[in-house]
Amino acid sequence: METNCWKNKLLIFDKRISAFINGYRQNITLIGDDDEEISYLLDNYLRDNNKSNICYLRINASFTDQKWFFKNSALALLSSFLNKTASLDDLINESAEKLPLTTSLIRKILHKNSPTFSDMLELINIFIKETEKRCVLIIENFIAIKSLFSDAVESFTKFIIVQRDCMAVLTTTQRKEAEKSLSSELNLLFGNFEKIYLNERSFIDNYLYLKSVMTPQLSSPFVNSFFVNILGNNILYHNLIADEIKKTTSTNEDEIILTTLTSCLFKRQTYFFQKFLKRIDAIDKTLKVSWPSIKILLSLSDGYLRKNELSSLRICDLKNLNSRLAKLCDLDYVTNYGNIYKIKDPLFSFWLKHAFKLCQYQPFLKDKLWQKNICEEIDNFKENFRKDKIEKVVELIACFNGDCLKMGKTSYRLPQSTTTKLISYPKDRMHLIVGEGKELMFIGIKEKDTKDSDIFKFIEKGSGIKGRKINKIFIALDQFPHSARLAAKRHKLTAWDVNEVNDLMRIYNKPVVSL
C-alpha cells in the first residue's frame, strides 16, 4: 500500500504538528466519514513522522471503560517515550529510572477502581514537566469521552488553557455533534480547535490518487473512473481496491472490474463484506424493529431519492419514515440534502444493492445473479462514460424536479421544467438551455476557460426571456474564476463549477466522470 497516503488528507495536520514543534500550538479536530479510514491515515502519518522531540499519546475513546482508558493512555505515552512496544508493566519497569515521577503516578492511579479523565491529564502534566518534551494528545472518537467521564469537558478545557506544551488532536465521524461541541463546550478563548474536514475532495483528486497507486498496465481512464465513482473519498478503500486490482492477471477492463469486485465485495469473508455486515448488525442492535430501516437503505441504494418516493413504497407510515430517516442520519448512514436523501458511503450503497440483496439466494443462483448485475453496471457505466460532457449535464438537469437541496452551507431551489431546448455556440464553446414548465429555466454552460465576459454574454442572451420567475444558472465545466463567480453573484445567478456539478451527479446517482 501507499506509505504516504496521509499526504492526501493530512497536509494541514502535518503543518500544525511542525508549527507546534517550533512553538506555535493550534489544537485541531479531524472530521471524517469513516473511523477506520481516520485511524489508517494516522497510522501511516505516525509511522512516517516519528519525531524524537515530541511524544504522541494516542487513545481511542470507544469500546472501553475508565480503567482501560487510563491503562491505554499510560501504555501509549511510555511506548512513544521509549519508542518500543511492550506490556504496560514492562514499560513502567524500563522507564522507572528515567521517569520516577511519571511511573509512580501511573502505579498510584492504577490502584483506583475508576480513574477520572483529569487523572489522565495530570499524567500528561507530570510527564511534560519531568521530560521537558512536548506532547501531542490524539483522542479518536472523542465524542464518546463525555459519556465515559463525567469530568471530561470541565477538566479538558482547563487543561487546554493552562498546558501550552500539549497539542490536542480530536477525531470523529459525528460531524453535527462535533460542531455543536466545538462551538459550545470547547469554544475557548485560548486553545480553540481548528476543524479539518477529511471528506472535502473532488473527483479529480480521487481519480489522480487512485491512478498513482495503480500499476500503469492495469490503470485506464475507464477502470479508474468506474472505481472512483463507487469508492468516494475514502483513501483506505482506494488502497485496498488498488491492491486487489494488482493481483489481476487479465488486461481486459471489464474482467478487471468484475474480478476485483467479486474478490472484495461478494465473498463473505472479505474486509468489505464483514465491515458492511457490521453496519447492518448495528441497526439491529440500535432499533427494536430494524427491518423497515434496512428496507429504507435498500430502497435508497436502488435509486429512490426523495421522501415522497420512499413514502410511496409503503415501507412504513410517514411519521415512522421520518423518524427512521432521522435515525439513519444520526447513525451517519444517510445524508439529508433537503428533500433528497442519499447513503453517505457510496461503496456501502453499491454493496447493499448488489451483494446484500443476494444473501437469501442459493449459492449457484447467487453467483449467476451477481455476475449478471455487475456486468450490467459495467455496461451502463460504459455507456455514460462515452457520452459527450454536455449531454451528461443535460441529463443531470432533467433529474431536477423542483428539489430543495442543501449542499454544505448553500441552499438551492432547483428548477422543474417539462420541455427544454438546447442552443449551442460552438465558436464560443458555450451552450444555453431554455426550459418551460411550472417555471422558466435558463442555464448557461461554458465548456472551458470561463471569463467574466461569459457571464455578461449569458445575461445579455437571457434578457429577452420574460416571466414572473426565471431560474438562472451558469455552469463552468472547469474551475470558476473568482471574479467571474463574483459577477454571477452580483447578478443573482446560481454559479456551479465542475466540482459542484460532480457533487450533484453523485446526489442524483449519475456516474461522476471527469468533465
Short mmCIF file of C-alpha atoms in Angstrom, two decimals:
data_model
loop_
_atom_site.label_atom_id
_atom_site.label_comp_id
_atom_site.label_asym_id
_atom_site.label_seq_id
_atom_site.Cartn_x
_atom_site.Cartn_y
_atom_site.Cartn_z
CA MET A 1 0.00 0.00 0.00
CA GLU A 2 0.96 3.61 -0.49
CA THR A 3 3.01 4.59 2.54
CA ASN A 4 2.50 8.34 2.28
CA CYS A 5 -1.27 8.24 1.64
CA TRP A 6 -1.73 10.58 4.63
CA LYS A 7 -0.35 13.40 2.45
CA ASN A 8 -3.62 13.45 0.52
CA LYS A 9 -5.70 14.34 3.58
CA LEU A 10 -3.42 15.28 6.48
CA LEU A 11 -1.22 18.01 5.00
CA ILE A 12 -2.77 20.70 7.22
CA PHE A 13 -2.42 18.36 10.21
CA ASP A 14 1.28 17.91 9.36
CA LYS A 15 1.78 21.68 9.11
CA ARG A 16 0.19 22.17 12.55
CA ILE A 17 2.48 19.50 14.06
CA SER A 18 5.54 21.22 12.55
CA ALA A 19 4.36 24.59 13.88
CA PHE A 20 3.84 23.04 17.34
CA ILE A 21 7.43 21.79 17.36
CA ASN A 22 8.53 25.36 16.61
CA GLY A 23 6.48 26.78 19.50
CA TYR A 24 3.08 27.60 17.97
CA ARG A 25 0.17 25.44 19.16
CA GLN A 26 -3.09 25.04 17.29
CA ASN A 27 -5.46 22.36 18.57
CA ILE A 28 -7.34 20.59 15.76
CA THR A 29 -10.27 18.28 15.13
CA LEU A 30 -10.21 15.80 12.25
CA ILE A 31 -13.75 15.23 10.98
CA GLY A 32 -14.18 12.37 8.51
CA ASP A 33 -16.73 9.84 7.27
CA ASP A 34 -15.13 6.58 8.43
CA ASP A 35 -13.40 5.76 11.75
CA GLU A 36 -11.21 3.12 10.15
CA GLU A 37 -10.01 5.49 7.45
CA ILE A 38 -9.06 8.12 10.04
CA SER A 39 -7.13 5.52 12.06
CA TYR A 40 -5.46 4.27 8.89
CA LEU A 41 -4.33 7.78 7.94
CA LEU A 42 -2.97 8.41 11.45
CA ASP A 43 -1.18 5.03 11.44
CA ASN A 44 0.60 5.98 8.23
CA TYR A 45 1.39 9.50 9.38
CA LEU A 46 2.88 8.43 12.72
CA ARG A 47 4.92 5.71 11.04
CA ASP A 48 6.40 8.22 8.59
CA ASN A 49 6.85 11.04 11.13
CA ASN A 50 8.30 9.58 14.31
CA LYS A 51 9.84 12.79 15.68
CA SER A 52 12.17 12.42 18.68
CA ASN A 53 11.42 15.82 20.19
CA ILE A 54 7.72 15.16 20.82
CA CYS A 55 5.73 12.28 22.30
CA TYR A 56 2.41 11.09 20.92
CA LEU A 57 -0.30 9.88 23.28
CA ARG A 58 -2.91 8.29 21.04
CA ILE A 59 -6.03 6.80 22.59
CA ASN A 60 -9.44 5.63 21.33
CA ALA A 61 -12.46 6.63 23.44
CA SER A 62 -14.74 3.91 22.01
CA PHE A 63 -15.26 0.39 23.31
CA THR A 64 -13.53 0.94 26.64
CA ASP A 65 -14.14 1.75 30.30
CA GLN A 66 -12.45 4.26 32.60
CA LYS A 67 -9.70 1.92 33.83
CA TRP A 68 -8.83 0.60 30.38
CA PHE A 69 -8.82 4.13 29.01
CA PHE A 70 -6.20 5.18 31.57
CA LYS A 71 -4.15 1.99 31.05
CA ASN A 72 -4.11 2.52 27.30
CA SER A 73 -3.15 6.18 27.81
CA ALA A 74 -0.19 5.25 30.03
CA LEU A 75 0.81 2.49 27.60
CA ALA A 76 0.72 4.87 24.61
CA LEU A 77 2.71 7.55 26.44
CA LEU A 78 5.50 5.24 27.62
CA SER A 79 5.63 3.42 24.27
CA SER A 80 6.14 6.73 22.49
CA PHE A 81 8.80 7.82 25.01
CA LEU A 82 10.79 4.58 24.75
CA ASN A 83 9.95 4.08 21.05
CA LYS A 84 9.07 0.43 21.61
CA THR A 85 6.09 -1.86 22.09
CA ALA A 86 5.72 -3.96 25.25
CA SER A 87 3.31 -4.64 28.11
CA LEU A 88 2.49 -1.76 30.44
CA ASP A 89 4.30 -3.43 33.36
CA ASP A 90 7.47 -3.87 31.29
CA LEU A 91 7.31 -0.27 30.06
CA ILE A 92 6.88 1.03 33.62
CA ASN A 93 9.84 -1.01 34.86
CA GLU A 94 12.07 0.06 31.96
CA SER A 95 11.28 3.77 32.25
CA ALA A 96 11.16 3.96 36.07
CA GLU A 97 14.75 5.19 36.37
CA LYS A 98 14.31 7.98 33.81
CA LEU A 99 10.73 8.83 34.76
CA PRO A 100 10.32 8.23 38.52
CA LEU A 101 7.53 10.79 38.97
CA THR A 102 5.58 9.66 35.92
CA THR A 103 5.79 5.93 36.65
CA SER A 104 4.96 6.50 40.32
CA LEU A 105 1.80 8.36 39.34
CA ILE A 106 0.81 5.61 36.90
CA ARG A 107 1.13 2.96 39.63
CA LYS A 108 -0.89 5.10 42.03
CA ILE A 109 -3.76 5.72 39.59
CA LEU A 110 -3.86 2.07 38.51
CA HIS A 111 -4.94 1.19 42.06
CA LYS A 112 -8.11 3.21 41.58
CA ASN A 113 -11.25 1.37 40.51
CA SER A 114 -12.43 4.24 38.34
CA PRO A 115 -9.74 6.69 37.20
CA THR A 116 -11.04 10.09 36.10
CA PHE A 117 -10.28 11.99 32.93
CA SER A 118 -8.34 14.52 34.99
CA ASP A 119 -6.09 11.64 36.18
CA MET A 120 -5.02 11.08 32.57
CA LEU A 121 -4.44 14.80 32.06
CA GLU A 122 -2.40 15.01 35.27
CA LEU A 123 -0.25 12.17 33.94
CA ILE A 124 0.50 14.29 30.86
CA ASN A 125 1.33 17.30 33.03
CA ILE A 126 3.80 15.30 35.15
CA PHE A 127 5.33 13.68 32.06
CA ILE A 128 5.89 17.04 30.32
CA LYS A 129 7.39 18.56 33.48
CA GLU A 130 9.70 15.60 34.05
CA THR A 131 10.89 15.13 30.44
CA GLU A 132 10.61 18.72 29.16
CA LYS A 133 9.17 17.20 25.98
CA ARG A 134 6.17 18.47 24.06
CA CYS A 135 3.23 16.09 23.81
CA VAL A 136 0.55 15.54 21.16
CA LEU A 137 -2.64 14.09 22.65
CA ILE A 138 -4.71 12.28 19.98
CA ILE A 139 -8.18 11.17 21.10
CA GLU A 140 -10.04 9.16 18.47
CA ASN A 141 -13.86 9.19 18.59
CA PHE A 142 -13.66 11.96 21.18
CA ILE A 143 -17.46 12.37 21.42
CA ALA A 144 -17.51 9.15 23.50
CA ILE A 145 -15.45 10.81 26.27
CA LYS A 146 -18.46 12.72 27.59
CA SER A 147 -20.37 9.53 28.34
CA LEU A 148 -17.24 7.80 29.68
CA PHE A 149 -16.13 10.51 32.14
CA SER A 150 -18.39 12.95 33.97
CA ASP A 151 -15.47 15.36 34.44
CA ALA A 152 -14.26 15.21 30.82
CA VAL A 153 -15.35 18.59 29.46
CA GLU A 154 -14.53 20.70 32.54
CA SER A 155 -11.12 19.16 33.17
CA PHE A 156 -10.21 19.12 29.46
CA THR A 157 -10.99 22.82 28.94
CA LYS A 158 -8.89 23.80 31.97
CA PHE A 159 -6.04 21.58 30.76
CA ILE A 160 -6.05 23.08 27.24
CA ILE A 161 -5.92 26.63 28.56
CA VAL A 162 -3.16 26.00 31.11
CA GLN A 163 -0.93 23.36 29.47
CA ARG A 164 0.67 25.05 26.45
CA ASP A 165 3.16 22.23 25.79
CA CYS A 166 0.45 19.77 24.80
CA MET A 167 -1.38 19.92 21.48
CA ALA A 168 -4.81 18.27 21.36
CA VAL A 169 -5.97 16.39 18.27
CA LEU A 170 -9.54 15.07 18.31
CA THR A 171 -11.10 12.80 15.68
CA THR A 172 -14.72 11.95 14.94
CA THR A 173 -17.16 10.95 12.21
CA GLN A 174 -20.10 12.59 14.01
CA ARG A 175 -19.95 15.93 12.25
CA LYS A 176 -23.04 17.59 13.73
CA GLU A 177 -22.26 16.52 17.29
CA ALA A 178 -18.63 17.60 16.91
CA GLU A 179 -19.50 21.03 15.51
CA LYS A 180 -22.01 21.55 18.32
CA SER A 181 -19.45 20.60 20.98
CA LEU A 182 -16.68 22.71 19.44
CA SER A 183 -18.94 25.77 19.22
CA SER A 184 -20.13 25.48 22.83
CA GLU A 185 -18.29 23.39 25.44
CA LEU A 186 -14.88 23.53 23.71
CA ASN A 187 -15.23 27.06 22.30
CA LEU A 188 -12.27 28.55 24.14
CA LEU A 189 -10.68 31.97 24.08
CA PHE A 190 -7.26 30.30 24.24
CA GLY A 191 -6.60 26.90 22.63
CA ASN A 192 -9.59 26.90 20.29
CA PHE A 193 -9.96 23.98 17.84
CA GLU A 194 -9.44 24.22 14.10
CA LYS A 195 -11.76 21.91 12.16
CA ILE A 196 -10.20 19.88 9.33
CA TYR A 197 -12.73 18.09 7.10
CA LEU A 198 -11.23 14.96 5.56
CA ASN A 199 -14.03 14.30 3.06
CA GLU A 200 -13.78 17.50 1.04
CA ARG A 201 -12.03 16.10 -2.03
CA SER A 202 -13.02 16.49 -5.67
CA PHE A 203 -13.50 13.74 -8.22
CA ILE A 204 -10.21 14.63 -9.91
CA ASP A 205 -8.35 14.44 -6.56
CA ASN A 206 -9.66 10.90 -6.04
CA TYR A 207 -9.03 9.94 -9.66
CA LEU A 208 -5.40 11.07 -9.57
CA TYR A 209 -4.80 9.34 -6.24
CA LEU A 210 -6.19 6.00 -7.45
CA LYS A 211 -4.13 6.33 -10.62
CA SER A 212 -0.99 6.94 -8.53
CA VAL A 213 -1.39 3.68 -6.58
CA MET A 214 -2.23 1.54 -9.61
CA THR A 215 0.26 -0.17 -11.90
CA PRO A 216 0.35 1.53 -15.35
CA GLN A 217 -0.59 -1.62 -17.27
CA LEU A 218 -3.79 -2.09 -15.23
CA SER A 219 -4.69 1.58 -14.99
CA SER A 220 -7.05 3.06 -17.58
CA PRO A 221 -9.38 6.09 -17.57
CA PHE A 222 -12.43 3.78 -17.72
CA VAL A 223 -11.36 1.45 -14.89
CA ASN A 224 -10.20 4.32 -12.68
CA SER A 225 -13.39 6.34 -13.26
CA PHE A 226 -15.60 3.33 -12.54
CA PHE A 227 -13.96 2.68 -9.18
CA VAL A 228 -13.72 6.35 -8.15
CA ASN A 229 -17.49 6.59 -8.66
CA ILE A 230 -18.21 3.84 -6.13
CA LEU A 231 -15.29 4.40 -3.71
CA GLY A 232 -15.97 8.05 -2.92
CA ASN A 233 -13.37 9.90 -0.83
CA ASN A 234 -12.15 7.02 1.34
CA ILE A 235 -8.36 6.60 0.93
CA LEU A 236 -8.40 3.22 2.69
CA TYR A 237 -10.94 1.92 0.16
CA HIS A 238 -8.79 3.19 -2.72
CA ASN A 239 -5.69 1.42 -1.42
CA LEU A 240 -7.45 -1.88 -0.71
CA ILE A 241 -9.09 -1.92 -4.15
CA ALA A 242 -5.81 -0.96 -5.85
CA ASP A 243 -4.04 -3.84 -4.06
CA GLU A 244 -6.70 -6.24 -5.31
CA ILE A 245 -6.51 -4.94 -8.88
CA LYS A 246 -2.74 -5.54 -8.85
CA LYS A 247 -3.43 -9.25 -8.33
CA THR A 248 -5.41 -9.40 -11.58
CA THR A 249 -3.74 -11.19 -14.49
CA SER A 250 -6.24 -10.02 -17.13
CA THR A 251 -5.81 -6.82 -19.14
CA ASN A 252 -9.49 -6.75 -20.18
CA GLU A 253 -11.16 -3.75 -18.46
CA ASP A 254 -14.49 -5.50 -17.82
CA GLU A 255 -12.77 -8.55 -16.36
CA ILE A 256 -10.56 -6.41 -14.12
CA ILE A 257 -13.64 -4.70 -12.64
CA LEU A 258 -15.68 -7.91 -12.26
CA THR A 259 -12.82 -9.90 -10.71
CA THR A 260 -11.91 -7.11 -8.29
CA LEU A 261 -15.48 -6.52 -7.12
CA THR A 262 -16.08 -10.26 -6.71
CA SER A 263 -12.94 -10.63 -4.58
CA CYS A 264 -13.65 -7.56 -2.43
CA LEU A 265 -17.42 -7.24 -2.09
CA PHE A 266 -19.10 -10.53 -2.96
CA LYS A 267 -17.11 -13.03 -0.89
CA ARG A 268 -18.43 -13.16 2.66
CA GLN A 269 -15.03 -13.45 4.40
CA THR A 270 -13.63 -10.23 2.92
CA TYR A 271 -12.92 -6.99 4.80
CA PHE A 272 -15.63 -5.02 2.99
CA PHE A 273 -18.37 -7.65 3.35
CA GLN A 274 -17.73 -8.00 7.08
CA LYS A 275 -17.42 -4.23 7.58
CA PHE A 276 -20.74 -3.55 5.89
CA LEU A 277 -22.46 -6.51 7.55
CA LYS A 278 -21.49 -5.00 10.94
CA ARG A 279 -23.32 -1.83 9.90
CA ILE A 280 -26.47 -3.88 9.34
CA ASP A 281 -25.95 -5.60 12.71
CA ALA A 282 -25.59 -2.19 14.36
CA ILE A 283 -29.07 -1.25 13.09
CA ASP A 284 -30.40 -4.49 14.61
CA LYS A 285 -28.88 -3.58 17.96
CA THR A 286 -29.95 0.08 17.87
CA LEU A 287 -33.59 -0.35 16.81
CA LYS A 288 -36.14 -2.76 18.25
CA VAL A 289 -37.73 -3.26 14.83
CA SER A 290 -34.88 -2.92 12.35
CA TRP A 291 -36.19 -4.37 9.09
CA PRO A 292 -38.06 -1.21 7.91
CA SER A 293 -34.83 0.82 8.32
CA ILE A 294 -32.89 -1.80 6.35
CA LYS A 295 -35.57 -1.67 3.62
CA ILE A 296 -35.19 2.12 3.51
CA LEU A 297 -31.44 1.68 2.95
CA LEU A 298 -32.07 -0.90 0.22
CA SER A 299 -34.54 1.47 -1.46
CA LEU A 300 -32.03 4.34 -1.33
CA SER A 301 -29.39 2.08 -2.89
CA ASP A 302 -31.90 1.30 -5.67
CA GLY A 303 -32.13 4.99 -6.56
CA TYR A 304 -35.18 6.21 -4.64
CA LEU A 305 -34.06 9.67 -3.55
CA ARG A 306 -36.97 11.75 -2.33
CA LYS A 307 -39.03 11.30 0.81
CA ASN A 308 -42.27 11.15 -1.20
CA GLU A 309 -40.77 8.36 -3.34
CA LEU A 310 -39.85 6.38 -0.23
CA SER A 311 -43.30 7.01 1.21
CA SER A 312 -44.91 5.60 -1.95
CA LEU A 313 -43.17 2.25 -1.29
CA ARG A 314 -45.28 1.88 1.89
CA ILE A 315 -42.36 0.58 3.97
CA CYS A 316 -43.95 2.27 6.98
CA ASP A 317 -46.26 5.22 7.70
CA LEU A 318 -44.97 8.77 7.10
CA LYS A 319 -44.35 9.55 10.78
CA ASN A 320 -42.34 6.34 11.20
CA LEU A 321 -40.50 7.02 7.93
CA ASN A 322 -39.45 10.48 9.16
CA SER A 323 -38.26 9.01 12.44
CA ARG A 324 -36.26 6.24 10.76
CA LEU A 325 -34.65 8.59 8.23
CA ALA A 326 -33.64 10.89 11.10
CA LYS A 327 -32.14 7.92 12.98
CA LEU A 328 -30.21 6.75 9.90
CA CYS A 329 -28.85 10.30 9.55
CA ASP A 330 -27.83 10.30 13.24
CA LEU A 331 -26.02 6.98 12.68
CA ASP A 332 -24.14 8.62 9.76
CA TYR A 333 -25.53 6.06 7.31
CA VAL A 334 -27.55 8.61 5.35
CA THR A 335 -27.11 12.29 4.42
CA ASN A 336 -30.10 14.61 4.19
CA TYR A 337 -29.71 17.13 1.34
CA GLY A 338 -33.13 18.70 1.85
CA ASN A 339 -35.96 16.70 0.28
CA ILE A 340 -33.38 14.22 -1.07
CA TYR A 341 -31.68 11.50 0.99
CA LYS A 342 -28.52 9.68 0.00
CA ILE A 343 -26.49 6.83 1.54
CA LYS A 344 -23.32 8.52 2.75
CA ASP A 345 -20.85 5.78 1.78
CA PRO A 346 -21.19 5.02 -1.98
CA LEU A 347 -19.43 1.65 -1.66
CA PHE A 348 -21.81 0.62 1.14
CA SER A 349 -24.69 1.58 -1.15
CA PHE A 350 -23.19 -0.47 -4.00
CA TRP A 351 -22.77 -3.47 -1.65
CA LEU A 352 -26.37 -3.21 -0.43
CA LYS A 353 -27.67 -3.13 -3.98
CA HIS A 354 -25.57 -5.95 -5.41
CA ALA A 355 -24.26 -8.19 -2.59
CA PHE A 356 -26.52 -7.92 0.48
CA LYS A 357 -29.68 -8.44 -1.57
CA LEU A 358 -28.35 -11.79 -2.79
CA CYS A 359 -27.73 -13.26 0.66
CA GLN A 360 -31.08 -15.08 0.60
CA TYR A 361 -30.33 -16.95 -2.65
CA GLN A 362 -28.77 -20.39 -3.10
CA PRO A 363 -25.02 -20.22 -3.93
CA PHE A 364 -25.28 -21.30 -7.59
CA LEU A 365 -28.05 -18.77 -8.31
CA LYS A 366 -26.36 -16.06 -6.26
CA ASP A 367 -23.16 -16.34 -8.33
CA LYS A 368 -25.06 -16.02 -11.60
CA LEU A 369 -27.10 -13.04 -10.43
CA TRP A 370 -24.02 -11.27 -9.07
CA GLN A 371 -22.13 -11.65 -12.36
CA LYS A 372 -25.17 -10.58 -14.39
CA ASN A 373 -25.80 -7.49 -12.24
CA ILE A 374 -22.16 -6.35 -12.20
CA CYS A 375 -21.86 -6.79 -15.96
CA GLU A 376 -24.98 -4.61 -16.36
CA GLU A 377 -23.41 -1.96 -14.08
CA ILE A 378 -20.25 -2.01 -16.20
CA ASP A 379 -22.25 -1.70 -19.45
CA ASN A 380 -24.33 1.18 -18.06
CA PHE A 381 -21.25 3.00 -16.84
CA LYS A 382 -19.52 2.42 -20.19
CA GLU A 383 -22.49 3.98 -22.00
CA ASN A 384 -22.37 7.06 -19.74
CA PHE A 385 -18.58 7.25 -19.86
CA ARG A 386 -18.64 7.64 -23.65
CA LYS A 387 -21.27 10.39 -23.66
CA ASP A 388 -20.43 13.96 -24.58
CA LYS A 389 -19.99 16.13 -21.49
CA ILE A 390 -22.81 18.48 -22.48
CA GLU A 391 -25.15 15.52 -22.87
CA LYS A 392 -24.23 14.42 -19.32
CA VAL A 393 -25.09 17.83 -17.91
CA VAL A 394 -28.38 17.97 -19.85
CA GLU A 395 -29.32 14.55 -18.40
CA LEU A 396 -28.42 15.78 -14.91
CA ILE A 397 -30.65 18.84 -15.29
CA ALA A 398 -33.51 16.58 -16.42
CA CYS A 399 -33.33 14.92 -12.98
CA PHE A 400 -34.16 18.17 -11.21
CA ASN A 401 -37.74 18.13 -10.01
CA GLY A 402 -38.09 21.40 -8.17
CA ASP A 403 -35.91 19.90 -5.45
CA CYS A 404 -34.71 21.96 -2.50
CA LEU A 405 -31.09 20.99 -1.90
CA LYS A 406 -28.67 21.96 0.82
CA MET A 407 -25.03 21.36 -0.09
CA GLY A 408 -22.64 22.50 2.63
CA LYS A 409 -23.73 25.98 3.70
CA THR A 410 -25.54 26.74 0.44
CA SER A 411 -29.20 26.02 -0.28
CA TYR A 412 -30.61 25.69 -3.80
CA ARG A 413 -34.10 25.65 -5.22
CA LEU A 414 -33.61 23.63 -8.41
CA PRO A 415 -35.78 24.19 -11.50
CA GLN A 416 -38.54 21.92 -12.76
CA SER A 417 -39.21 22.00 -16.48
CA THR A 418 -41.21 19.71 -18.74
CA THR A 419 -39.74 20.85 -22.08
CA THR A 420 -36.20 22.02 -22.77
CA LYS A 421 -34.34 23.40 -25.76
CA LEU A 422 -30.55 23.31 -26.21
CA ILE A 423 -28.85 26.12 -28.14
CA SER A 424 -25.14 25.75 -28.87
CA TYR A 425 -22.49 28.30 -29.82
CA PRO A 426 -19.52 26.10 -30.91
CA LYS A 427 -17.24 29.04 -31.59
CA ASP A 428 -17.61 30.32 -28.00
CA ARG A 429 -17.83 26.76 -26.56
CA MET A 430 -20.98 27.88 -24.82
CA HIS A 431 -24.40 26.23 -24.64
CA LEU A 432 -27.75 27.52 -23.43
CA ILE A 433 -30.67 25.51 -22.09
CA VAL A 434 -34.13 27.07 -22.05
CA GLY A 435 -36.76 25.16 -20.13
CA GLU A 436 -40.50 25.65 -19.65
CA GLY A 437 -42.89 24.06 -17.20
CA LYS A 438 -44.03 25.18 -13.77
CA GLU A 439 -41.34 27.83 -14.08
CA LEU A 440 -38.90 29.15 -16.65
CA MET A 441 -35.33 27.87 -16.61
CA PHE A 442 -32.34 29.50 -18.30
CA ILE A 443 -28.99 27.73 -17.97
CA GLY A 444 -25.62 28.59 -19.50
CA ILE A 445 -22.83 26.03 -19.86
CA LYS A 446 -19.25 27.07 -20.67
CA GLU A 447 -17.00 24.16 -21.57
CA LYS A 448 -13.64 25.74 -20.83
CA ASP A 449 -11.78 28.97 -19.93
CA THR A 450 -14.66 30.75 -18.23
CA LYS A 451 -14.22 34.53 -18.07
CA ASP A 452 -16.17 37.47 -16.65
CA SER A 453 -17.30 38.30 -20.18
CA ASP A 454 -19.07 34.92 -20.44
CA ILE A 455 -21.30 35.89 -17.52
CA PHE A 456 -22.26 39.13 -19.23
CA LYS A 457 -22.91 37.34 -22.56
CA PHE A 458 -25.17 34.90 -20.70
CA ILE A 459 -27.10 37.76 -19.06
CA GLU A 460 -27.44 39.54 -22.42
CA LYS A 461 -28.75 36.43 -24.21
CA GLY A 462 -31.29 35.85 -21.45
CA SER A 463 -32.54 39.43 -21.35
CA GLY A 464 -35.32 38.62 -23.80
CA ILE A 465 -36.78 35.84 -21.65
CA LYS A 466 -39.70 37.26 -19.72
CA GLY A 467 -41.58 35.67 -16.88
CA ARG A 468 -42.63 36.11 -13.30
CA LYS A 469 -39.88 33.81 -12.05
CA ILE A 470 -36.86 32.61 -14.01
CA ASN A 471 -34.35 30.18 -12.51
CA LYS A 472 -30.97 31.24 -13.94
CA ILE A 473 -27.89 29.03 -13.56
CA PHE A 474 -24.40 29.38 -15.06
CA ILE A 475 -22.17 26.29 -15.20
CA ALA A 476 -18.41 26.33 -15.81
CA LEU A 477 -17.13 22.88 -16.78
CA ASP A 478 -13.72 23.73 -15.40
CA GLN A 479 -12.76 25.98 -12.49
CA PHE A 480 -14.79 29.12 -11.87
CA PRO A 481 -12.52 32.21 -11.65
CA HIS A 482 -13.18 34.24 -8.51
CA SER A 483 -14.01 37.41 -10.43
CA ALA A 484 -16.49 35.55 -12.68
CA ARG A 485 -18.15 33.98 -9.65
CA LEU A 486 -18.49 37.41 -8.05
CA ALA A 487 -20.04 38.76 -11.27
CA ALA A 488 -22.55 35.89 -11.23
CA LYS A 489 -23.38 36.57 -7.58
CA ARG A 490 -23.90 40.31 -8.24
CA HIS A 491 -26.47 39.45 -10.90
CA LYS A 492 -28.16 36.85 -8.65
CA LEU A 493 -27.17 33.84 -10.75
CA THR A 494 -26.57 30.37 -9.33
CA ALA A 495 -22.97 29.50 -10.28
CA TRP A 496 -21.50 25.98 -10.37
CA ASP A 497 -18.03 24.80 -11.33
CA VAL A 498 -17.06 21.28 -12.38
CA ASN A 499 -16.69 20.06 -8.77
CA GLU A 500 -20.16 21.28 -7.81
CA VAL A 501 -21.62 19.64 -10.92
CA ASN A 502 -19.90 16.38 -9.97
CA ASP A 503 -21.36 16.65 -6.45
CA LEU A 504 -24.82 16.98 -7.98
CA MET A 505 -24.16 13.97 -10.20
CA ARG A 506 -23.34 11.91 -7.11
CA ILE A 507 -26.52 13.03 -5.38
CA TYR A 508 -28.66 12.13 -8.40
CA ASN A 509 -26.96 8.75 -8.94
CA LYS A 510 -25.31 9.85 -12.16
CA PRO A 511 -21.82 8.42 -12.77
CA VAL A 512 -19.26 11.07 -11.95
CA VAL A 513 -16.78 11.37 -14.76
CA SER A 514 -14.00 13.82 -15.46
CA LEU A 515 -15.72 16.60 -17.30
#
